[in-house]
PDB file of C-alpha atoms in Angstrom:
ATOM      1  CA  UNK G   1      -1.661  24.388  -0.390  1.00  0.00           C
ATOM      2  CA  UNK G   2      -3.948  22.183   1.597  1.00  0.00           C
ATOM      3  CA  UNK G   3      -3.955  22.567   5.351  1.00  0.00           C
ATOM      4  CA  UNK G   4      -2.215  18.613   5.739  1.00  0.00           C
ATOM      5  CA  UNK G   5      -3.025  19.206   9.641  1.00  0.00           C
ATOM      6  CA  UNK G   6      -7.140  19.795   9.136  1.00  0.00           C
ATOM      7  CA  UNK G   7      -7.011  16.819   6.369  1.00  0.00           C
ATOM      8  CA  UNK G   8      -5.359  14.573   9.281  1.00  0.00           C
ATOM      9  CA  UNK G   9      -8.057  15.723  11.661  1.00  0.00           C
ATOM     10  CA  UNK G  10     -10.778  15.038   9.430  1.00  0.00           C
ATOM     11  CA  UNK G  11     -10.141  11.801   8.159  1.00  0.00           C
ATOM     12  CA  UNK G  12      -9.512  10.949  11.806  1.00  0.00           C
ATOM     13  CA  UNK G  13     -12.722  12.165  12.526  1.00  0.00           C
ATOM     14  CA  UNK G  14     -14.185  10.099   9.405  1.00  0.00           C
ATOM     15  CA  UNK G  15     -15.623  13.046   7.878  1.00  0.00           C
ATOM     16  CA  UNK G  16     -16.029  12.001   4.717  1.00  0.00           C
ATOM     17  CA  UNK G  17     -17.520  15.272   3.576  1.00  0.00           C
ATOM     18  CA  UNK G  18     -15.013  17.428   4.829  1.00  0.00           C
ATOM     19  CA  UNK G  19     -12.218  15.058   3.453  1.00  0.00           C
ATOM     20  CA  UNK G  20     -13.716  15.118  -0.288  1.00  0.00           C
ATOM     21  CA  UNK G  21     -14.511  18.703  -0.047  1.00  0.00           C
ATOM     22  CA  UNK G  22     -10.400  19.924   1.052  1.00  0.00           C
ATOM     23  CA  UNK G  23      -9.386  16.949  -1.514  1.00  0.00           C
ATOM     24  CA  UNK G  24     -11.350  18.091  -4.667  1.00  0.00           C
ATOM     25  CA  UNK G  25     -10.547  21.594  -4.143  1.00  0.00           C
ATOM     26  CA  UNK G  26      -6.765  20.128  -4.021  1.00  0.00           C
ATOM     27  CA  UNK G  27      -6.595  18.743  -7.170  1.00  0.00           C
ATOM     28  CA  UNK G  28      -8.131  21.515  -8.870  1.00  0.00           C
ATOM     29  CA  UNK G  29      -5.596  23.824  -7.681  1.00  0.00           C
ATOM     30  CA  UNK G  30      -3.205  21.452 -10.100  1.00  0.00           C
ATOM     31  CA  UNK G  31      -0.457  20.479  -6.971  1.00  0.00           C
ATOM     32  CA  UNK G  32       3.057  19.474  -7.369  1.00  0.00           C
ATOM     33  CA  UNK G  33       3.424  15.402  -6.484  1.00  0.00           C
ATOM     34  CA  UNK G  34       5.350  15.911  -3.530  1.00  0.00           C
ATOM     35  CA  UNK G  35       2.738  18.065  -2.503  1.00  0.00           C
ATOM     36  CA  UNK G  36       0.166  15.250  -3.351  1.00  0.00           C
ATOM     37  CA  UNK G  37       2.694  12.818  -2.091  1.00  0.00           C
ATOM     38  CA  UNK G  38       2.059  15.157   1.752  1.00  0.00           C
ATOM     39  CA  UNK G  39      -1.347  14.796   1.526  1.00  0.00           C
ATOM     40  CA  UNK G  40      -1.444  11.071   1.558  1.00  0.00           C
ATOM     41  CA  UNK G  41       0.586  11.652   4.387  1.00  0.00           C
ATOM     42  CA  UNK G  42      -1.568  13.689   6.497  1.00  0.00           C
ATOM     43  CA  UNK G  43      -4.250  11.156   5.324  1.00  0.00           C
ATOM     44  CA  UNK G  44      -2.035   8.138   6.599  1.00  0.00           C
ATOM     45  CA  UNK G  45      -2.059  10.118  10.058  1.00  0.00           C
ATOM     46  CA  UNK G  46      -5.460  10.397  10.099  1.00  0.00           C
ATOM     47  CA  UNK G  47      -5.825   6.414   9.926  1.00  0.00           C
ATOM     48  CA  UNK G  48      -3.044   6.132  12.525  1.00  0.00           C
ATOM     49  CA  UNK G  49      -5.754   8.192  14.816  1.00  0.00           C
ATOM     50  CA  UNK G  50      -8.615   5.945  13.677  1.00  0.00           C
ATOM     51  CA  UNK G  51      -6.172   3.067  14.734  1.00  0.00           C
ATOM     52  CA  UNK G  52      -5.249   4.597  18.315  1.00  0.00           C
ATOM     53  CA  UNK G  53      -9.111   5.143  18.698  1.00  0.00           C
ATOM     54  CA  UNK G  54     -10.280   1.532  17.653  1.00  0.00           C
ATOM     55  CA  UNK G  55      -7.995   0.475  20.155  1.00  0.00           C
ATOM     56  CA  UNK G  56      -9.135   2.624  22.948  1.00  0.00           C
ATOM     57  CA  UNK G  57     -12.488   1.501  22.057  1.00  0.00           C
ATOM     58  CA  UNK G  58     -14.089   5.054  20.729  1.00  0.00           C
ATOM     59  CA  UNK G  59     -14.039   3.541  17.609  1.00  0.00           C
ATOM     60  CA  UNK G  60     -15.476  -0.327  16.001  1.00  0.00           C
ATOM     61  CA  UNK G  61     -14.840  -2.765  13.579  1.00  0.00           C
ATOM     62  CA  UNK G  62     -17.565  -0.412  11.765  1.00  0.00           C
ATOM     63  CA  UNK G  63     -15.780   2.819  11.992  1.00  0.00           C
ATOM     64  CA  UNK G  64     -12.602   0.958  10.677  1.00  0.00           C
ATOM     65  CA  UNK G  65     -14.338  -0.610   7.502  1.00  0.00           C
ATOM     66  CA  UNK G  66     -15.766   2.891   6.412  1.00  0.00           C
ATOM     67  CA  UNK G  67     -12.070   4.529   7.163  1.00  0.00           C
ATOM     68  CA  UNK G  68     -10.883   2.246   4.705  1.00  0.00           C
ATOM     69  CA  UNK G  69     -13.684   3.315   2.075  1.00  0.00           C
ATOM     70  CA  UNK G  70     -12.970   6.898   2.993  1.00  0.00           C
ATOM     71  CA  UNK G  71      -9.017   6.230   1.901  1.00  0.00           C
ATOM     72  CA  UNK G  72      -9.875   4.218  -0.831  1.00  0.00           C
ATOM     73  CA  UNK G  73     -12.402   7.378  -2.045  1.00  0.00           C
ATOM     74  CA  UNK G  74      -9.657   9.880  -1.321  1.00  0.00           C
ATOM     75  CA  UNK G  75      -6.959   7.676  -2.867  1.00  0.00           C
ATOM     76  CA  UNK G  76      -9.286   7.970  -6.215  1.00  0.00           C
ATOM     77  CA  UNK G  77      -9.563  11.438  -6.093  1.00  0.00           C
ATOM     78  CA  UNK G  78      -5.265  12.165  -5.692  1.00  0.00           C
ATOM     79  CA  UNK G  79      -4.765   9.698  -8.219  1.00  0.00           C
ATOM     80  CA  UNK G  80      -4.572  12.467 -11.049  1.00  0.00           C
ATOM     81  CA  UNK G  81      -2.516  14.251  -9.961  1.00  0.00           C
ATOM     82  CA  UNK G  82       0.201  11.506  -7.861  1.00  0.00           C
ATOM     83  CA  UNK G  83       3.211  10.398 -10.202  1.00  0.00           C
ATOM     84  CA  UNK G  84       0.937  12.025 -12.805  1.00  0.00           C
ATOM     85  CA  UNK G  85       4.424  12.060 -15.212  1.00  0.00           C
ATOM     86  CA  UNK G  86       3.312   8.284 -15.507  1.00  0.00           C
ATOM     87  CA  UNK G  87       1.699   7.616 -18.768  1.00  0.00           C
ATOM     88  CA  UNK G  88       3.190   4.039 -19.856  1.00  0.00           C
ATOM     89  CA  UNK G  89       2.720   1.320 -17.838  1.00  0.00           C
ATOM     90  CA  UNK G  90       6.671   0.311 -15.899  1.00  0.00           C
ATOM     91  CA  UNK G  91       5.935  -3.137 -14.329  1.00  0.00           C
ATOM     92  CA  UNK G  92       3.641  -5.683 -13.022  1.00  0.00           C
ATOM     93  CA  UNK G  93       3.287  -6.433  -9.025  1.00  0.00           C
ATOM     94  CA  UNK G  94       1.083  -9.211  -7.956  1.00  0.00           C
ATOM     95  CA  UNK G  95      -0.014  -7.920  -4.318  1.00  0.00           C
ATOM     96  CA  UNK G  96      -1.497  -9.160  -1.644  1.00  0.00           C
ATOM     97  CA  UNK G  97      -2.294  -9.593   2.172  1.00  0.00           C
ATOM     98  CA  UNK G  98      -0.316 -12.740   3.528  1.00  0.00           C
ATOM     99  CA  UNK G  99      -2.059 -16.150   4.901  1.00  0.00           C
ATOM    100  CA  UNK G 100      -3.450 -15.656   8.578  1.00  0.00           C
ATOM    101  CA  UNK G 101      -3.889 -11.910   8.126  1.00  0.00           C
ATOM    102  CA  UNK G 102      -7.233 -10.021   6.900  1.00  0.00           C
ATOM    103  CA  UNK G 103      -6.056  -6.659   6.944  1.00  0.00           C
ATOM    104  CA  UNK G 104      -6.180  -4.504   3.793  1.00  0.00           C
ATOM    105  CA  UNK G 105      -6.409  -0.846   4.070  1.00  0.00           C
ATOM    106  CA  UNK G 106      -2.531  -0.505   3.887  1.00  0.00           C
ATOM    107  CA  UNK G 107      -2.314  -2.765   1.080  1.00  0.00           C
ATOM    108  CA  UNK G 108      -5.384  -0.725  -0.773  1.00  0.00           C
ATOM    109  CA  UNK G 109      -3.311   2.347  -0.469  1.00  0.00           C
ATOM    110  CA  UNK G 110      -0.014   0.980  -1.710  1.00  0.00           C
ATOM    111  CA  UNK G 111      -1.872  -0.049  -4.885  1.00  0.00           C
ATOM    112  CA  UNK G 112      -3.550   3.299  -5.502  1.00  0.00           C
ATOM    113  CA  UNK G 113      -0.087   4.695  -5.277  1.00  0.00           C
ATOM    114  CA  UNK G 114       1.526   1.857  -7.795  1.00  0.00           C
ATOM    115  CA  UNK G 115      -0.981   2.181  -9.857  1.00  0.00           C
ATOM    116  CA  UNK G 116      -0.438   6.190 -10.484  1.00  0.00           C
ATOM    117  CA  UNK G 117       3.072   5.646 -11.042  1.00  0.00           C
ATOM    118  CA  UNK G 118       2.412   3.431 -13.661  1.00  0.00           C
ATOM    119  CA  UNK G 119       2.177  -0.059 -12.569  1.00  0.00           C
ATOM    120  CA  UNK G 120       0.155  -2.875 -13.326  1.00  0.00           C
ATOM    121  CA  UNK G 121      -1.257  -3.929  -9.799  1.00  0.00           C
ATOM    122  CA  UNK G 122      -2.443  -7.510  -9.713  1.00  0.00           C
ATOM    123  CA  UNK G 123      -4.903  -7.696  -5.991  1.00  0.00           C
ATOM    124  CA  UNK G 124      -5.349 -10.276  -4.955  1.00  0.00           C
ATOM    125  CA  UNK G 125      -6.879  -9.585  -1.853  1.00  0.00           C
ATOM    126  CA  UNK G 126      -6.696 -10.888   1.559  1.00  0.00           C
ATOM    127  CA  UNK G 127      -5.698 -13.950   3.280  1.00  0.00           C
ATOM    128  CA  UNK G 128      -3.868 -15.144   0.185  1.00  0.00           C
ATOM    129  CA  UNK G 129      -1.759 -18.652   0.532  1.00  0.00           C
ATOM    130  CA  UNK G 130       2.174 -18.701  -0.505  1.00  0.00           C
ATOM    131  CA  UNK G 131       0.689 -21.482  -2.833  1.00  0.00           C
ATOM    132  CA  UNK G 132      -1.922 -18.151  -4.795  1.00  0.00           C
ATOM    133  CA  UNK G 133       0.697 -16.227  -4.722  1.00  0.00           C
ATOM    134  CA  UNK G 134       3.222 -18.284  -7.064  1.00  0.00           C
ATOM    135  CA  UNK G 135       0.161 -19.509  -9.372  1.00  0.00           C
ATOM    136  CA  UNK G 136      -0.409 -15.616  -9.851  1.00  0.00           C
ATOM    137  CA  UNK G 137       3.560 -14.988 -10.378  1.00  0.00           C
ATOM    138  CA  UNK G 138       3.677 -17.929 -12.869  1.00  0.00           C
ATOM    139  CA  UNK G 139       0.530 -16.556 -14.509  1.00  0.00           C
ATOM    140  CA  UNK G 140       1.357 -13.093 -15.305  1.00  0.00           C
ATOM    141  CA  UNK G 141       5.254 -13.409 -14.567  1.00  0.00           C
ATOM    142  CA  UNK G 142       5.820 -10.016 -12.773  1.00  0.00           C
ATOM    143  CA  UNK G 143       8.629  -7.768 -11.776  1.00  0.00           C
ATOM    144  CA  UNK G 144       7.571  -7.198  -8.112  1.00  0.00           C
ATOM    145  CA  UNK G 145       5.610  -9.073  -5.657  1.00  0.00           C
ATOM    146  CA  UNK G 146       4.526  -7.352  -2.639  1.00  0.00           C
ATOM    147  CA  UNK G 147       3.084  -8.788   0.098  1.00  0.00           C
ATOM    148  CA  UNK G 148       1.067  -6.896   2.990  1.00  0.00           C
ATOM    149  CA  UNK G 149       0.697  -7.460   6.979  1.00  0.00           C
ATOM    150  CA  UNK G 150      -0.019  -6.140  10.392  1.00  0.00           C
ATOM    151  CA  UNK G 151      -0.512  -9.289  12.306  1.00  0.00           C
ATOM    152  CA  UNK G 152       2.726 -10.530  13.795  1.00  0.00           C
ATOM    153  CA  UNK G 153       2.433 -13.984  12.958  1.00  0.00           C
ATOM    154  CA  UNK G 154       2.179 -12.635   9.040  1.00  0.00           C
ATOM    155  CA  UNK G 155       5.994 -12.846   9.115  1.00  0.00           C
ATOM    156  CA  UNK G 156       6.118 -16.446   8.838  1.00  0.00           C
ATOM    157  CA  UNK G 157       3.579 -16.149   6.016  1.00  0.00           C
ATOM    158  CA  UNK G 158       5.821 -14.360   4.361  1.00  0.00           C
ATOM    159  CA  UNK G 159       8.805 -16.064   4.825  1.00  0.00           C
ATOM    160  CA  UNK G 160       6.698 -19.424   3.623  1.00  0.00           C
ATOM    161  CA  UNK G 161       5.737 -17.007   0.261  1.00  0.00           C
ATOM    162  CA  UNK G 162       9.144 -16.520  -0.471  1.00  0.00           C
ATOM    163  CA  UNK G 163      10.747 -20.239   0.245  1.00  0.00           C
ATOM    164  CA  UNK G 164       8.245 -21.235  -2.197  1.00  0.00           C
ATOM    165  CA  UNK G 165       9.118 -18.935  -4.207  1.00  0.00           C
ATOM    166  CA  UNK G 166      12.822 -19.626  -4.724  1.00  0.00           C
ATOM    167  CA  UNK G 167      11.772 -23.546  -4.558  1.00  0.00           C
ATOM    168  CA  UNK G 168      10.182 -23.075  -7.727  1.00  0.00           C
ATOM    169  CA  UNK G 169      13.488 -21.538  -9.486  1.00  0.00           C
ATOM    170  CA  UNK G 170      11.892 -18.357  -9.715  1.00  0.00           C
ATOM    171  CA  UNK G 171      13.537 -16.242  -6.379  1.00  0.00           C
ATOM    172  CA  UNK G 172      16.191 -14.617  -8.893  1.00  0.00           C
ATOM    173  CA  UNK G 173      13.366 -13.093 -11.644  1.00  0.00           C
ATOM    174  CA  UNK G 174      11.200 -11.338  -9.143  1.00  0.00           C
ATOM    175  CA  UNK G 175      11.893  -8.454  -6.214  1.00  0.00           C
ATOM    176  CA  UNK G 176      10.144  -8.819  -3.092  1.00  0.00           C
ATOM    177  CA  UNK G 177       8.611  -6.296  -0.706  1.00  0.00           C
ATOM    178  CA  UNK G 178       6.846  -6.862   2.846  1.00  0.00           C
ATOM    179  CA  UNK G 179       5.063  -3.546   3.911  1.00  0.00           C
ATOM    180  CA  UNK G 180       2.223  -3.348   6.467  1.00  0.00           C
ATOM    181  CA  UNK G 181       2.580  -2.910   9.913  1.00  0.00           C
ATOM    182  CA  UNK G 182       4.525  -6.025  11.043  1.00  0.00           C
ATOM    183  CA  UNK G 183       7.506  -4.990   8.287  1.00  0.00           C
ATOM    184  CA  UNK G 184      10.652  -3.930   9.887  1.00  0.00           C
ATOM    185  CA  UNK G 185      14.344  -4.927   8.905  1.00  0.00           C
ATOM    186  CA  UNK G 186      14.184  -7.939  10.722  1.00  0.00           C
ATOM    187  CA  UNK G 187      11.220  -9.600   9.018  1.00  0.00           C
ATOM    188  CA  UNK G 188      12.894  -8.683   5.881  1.00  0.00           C
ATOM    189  CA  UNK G 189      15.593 -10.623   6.570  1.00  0.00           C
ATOM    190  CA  UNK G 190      13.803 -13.413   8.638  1.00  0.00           C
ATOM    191  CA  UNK G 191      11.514 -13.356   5.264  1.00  0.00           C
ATOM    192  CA  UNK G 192      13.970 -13.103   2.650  1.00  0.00           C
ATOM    193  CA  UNK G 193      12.181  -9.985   0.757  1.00  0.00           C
ATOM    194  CA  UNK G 194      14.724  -7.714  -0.773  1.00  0.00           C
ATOM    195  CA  UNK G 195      13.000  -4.612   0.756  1.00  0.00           C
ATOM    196  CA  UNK G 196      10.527  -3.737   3.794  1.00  0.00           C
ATOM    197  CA  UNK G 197       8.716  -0.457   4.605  1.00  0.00           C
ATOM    198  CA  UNK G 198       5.628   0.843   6.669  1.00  0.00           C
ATOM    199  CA  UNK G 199       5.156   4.024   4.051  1.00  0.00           C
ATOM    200  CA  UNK G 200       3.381   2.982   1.011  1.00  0.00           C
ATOM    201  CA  UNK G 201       4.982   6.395  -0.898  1.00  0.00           C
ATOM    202  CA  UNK G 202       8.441   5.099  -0.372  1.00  0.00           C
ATOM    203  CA  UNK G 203       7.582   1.619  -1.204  1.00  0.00           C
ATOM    204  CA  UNK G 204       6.330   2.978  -4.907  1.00  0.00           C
ATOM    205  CA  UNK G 205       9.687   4.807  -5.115  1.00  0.00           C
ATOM    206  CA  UNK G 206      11.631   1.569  -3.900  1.00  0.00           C
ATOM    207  CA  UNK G 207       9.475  -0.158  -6.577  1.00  0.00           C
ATOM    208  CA  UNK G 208      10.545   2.364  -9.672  1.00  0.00           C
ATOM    209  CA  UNK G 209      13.832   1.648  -8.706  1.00  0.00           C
ATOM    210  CA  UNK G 210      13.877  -1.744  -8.962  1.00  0.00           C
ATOM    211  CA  UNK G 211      12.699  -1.350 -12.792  1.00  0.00           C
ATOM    212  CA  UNK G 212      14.404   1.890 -13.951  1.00  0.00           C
ATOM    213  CA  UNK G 213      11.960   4.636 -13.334  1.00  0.00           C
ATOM    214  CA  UNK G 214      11.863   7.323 -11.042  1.00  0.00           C
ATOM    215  CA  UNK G 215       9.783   9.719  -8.917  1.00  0.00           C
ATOM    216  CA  UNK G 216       9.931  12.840 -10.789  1.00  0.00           C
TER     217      UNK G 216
END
């Protein structure tokens, strides 16, 4: 088993080497998902560190662009072996970061994730209007949407994503999701999603749920 509290360490550290080394020599040892499920844990801590240090002003805008690359890298190599049961594809999400908000390394993570279980993840990206959002749903009619923040003032994008939404008749077809780290129960419910979360793990069980599946 991988030492989740050295992994944490190191990817709070943004040592990529160290990260790719532990993670490589993970997978090969064939792990259980929950036990892959852990180590995007312990990786998730380490980003909560690069956070806490960004805002103490050890680390910069820099440091925080290459911690996302370093997820995104170590994302790529658990992908294997996460939800690895997953063979056929179980649904479609359109995902993306609300209006107002340019933050992405949550959302990057969630898709990894859906994507290993199965899904059919439809990015798109960053600082998306409520108006994108419902040309993608109309486009590729899927069962989730999920829609990413951190900023505050994402709520109300949110809440705009959905009303427009359920104006165009389509509210009752599609679940909705908020994650990031402005979700809580009461931006669900000021949003209208039918779910919120801050773990992107639980979100992808929430999300199998919703269309019959389940974490094995």
């Amino acid at each position: 088993m991988i030492d989740l509290t050295s992994l944490t360490s190191a990817v709070g550290e943004l040592d990529e080497k160290k990260v790719m080394s532990m993670l490589q020599e993970f997978v090969a040892g064939a792990p259980e998902t929950e036990e892959a499920a852990q180590a995007i844990t312990a990786c998730q801590k380490g980003m909560e560190k690069v956070g806490q240090r960004f805002e103490t002003g050890e680390y910069f805008v820099g440091d925080l662009i290459f911690a996302g690359e370093l997820l995104t890298e170590a994302m790529e190599v658990l992908k294997p072996v996460i939800g690895s049961a997953a063979r056929q594809k179980v649904g479609k999400i359109v995902l993306g970061t609300v209006q107002g908000d340019l933050h992405n390394i949550g959302k990057n993570i969630f898709k990894s994730m859906a994507e290993a279980a199965g899904f059919t993840v439809y990015d798109l990206g960053i600082n998306v209007s409520p108006e994108a959002f419902l040309d993608k749903i109309k486009e590729v009619q899927p069962d989730i949407l999920g829609l990413s923040g951190v900023l505050t003032m994402a709520v109300e994008s949110m809440k705009k994503t959905v009303d427009l939404v359920k104006e165009a008749g389509l509210r009752e077809h599609i679940k909705i999701t908020i994650g990031g780290a402005c979700a809580s129960y009461e931006a669900m419910q000021v949003s209208g999603a039918d779910a919120w979360s801050t773990n992107a793990a639980e979100t992808v069980n929430v999300c199998l749920g919703w269309v019959g599946q389940h974490q094995e």
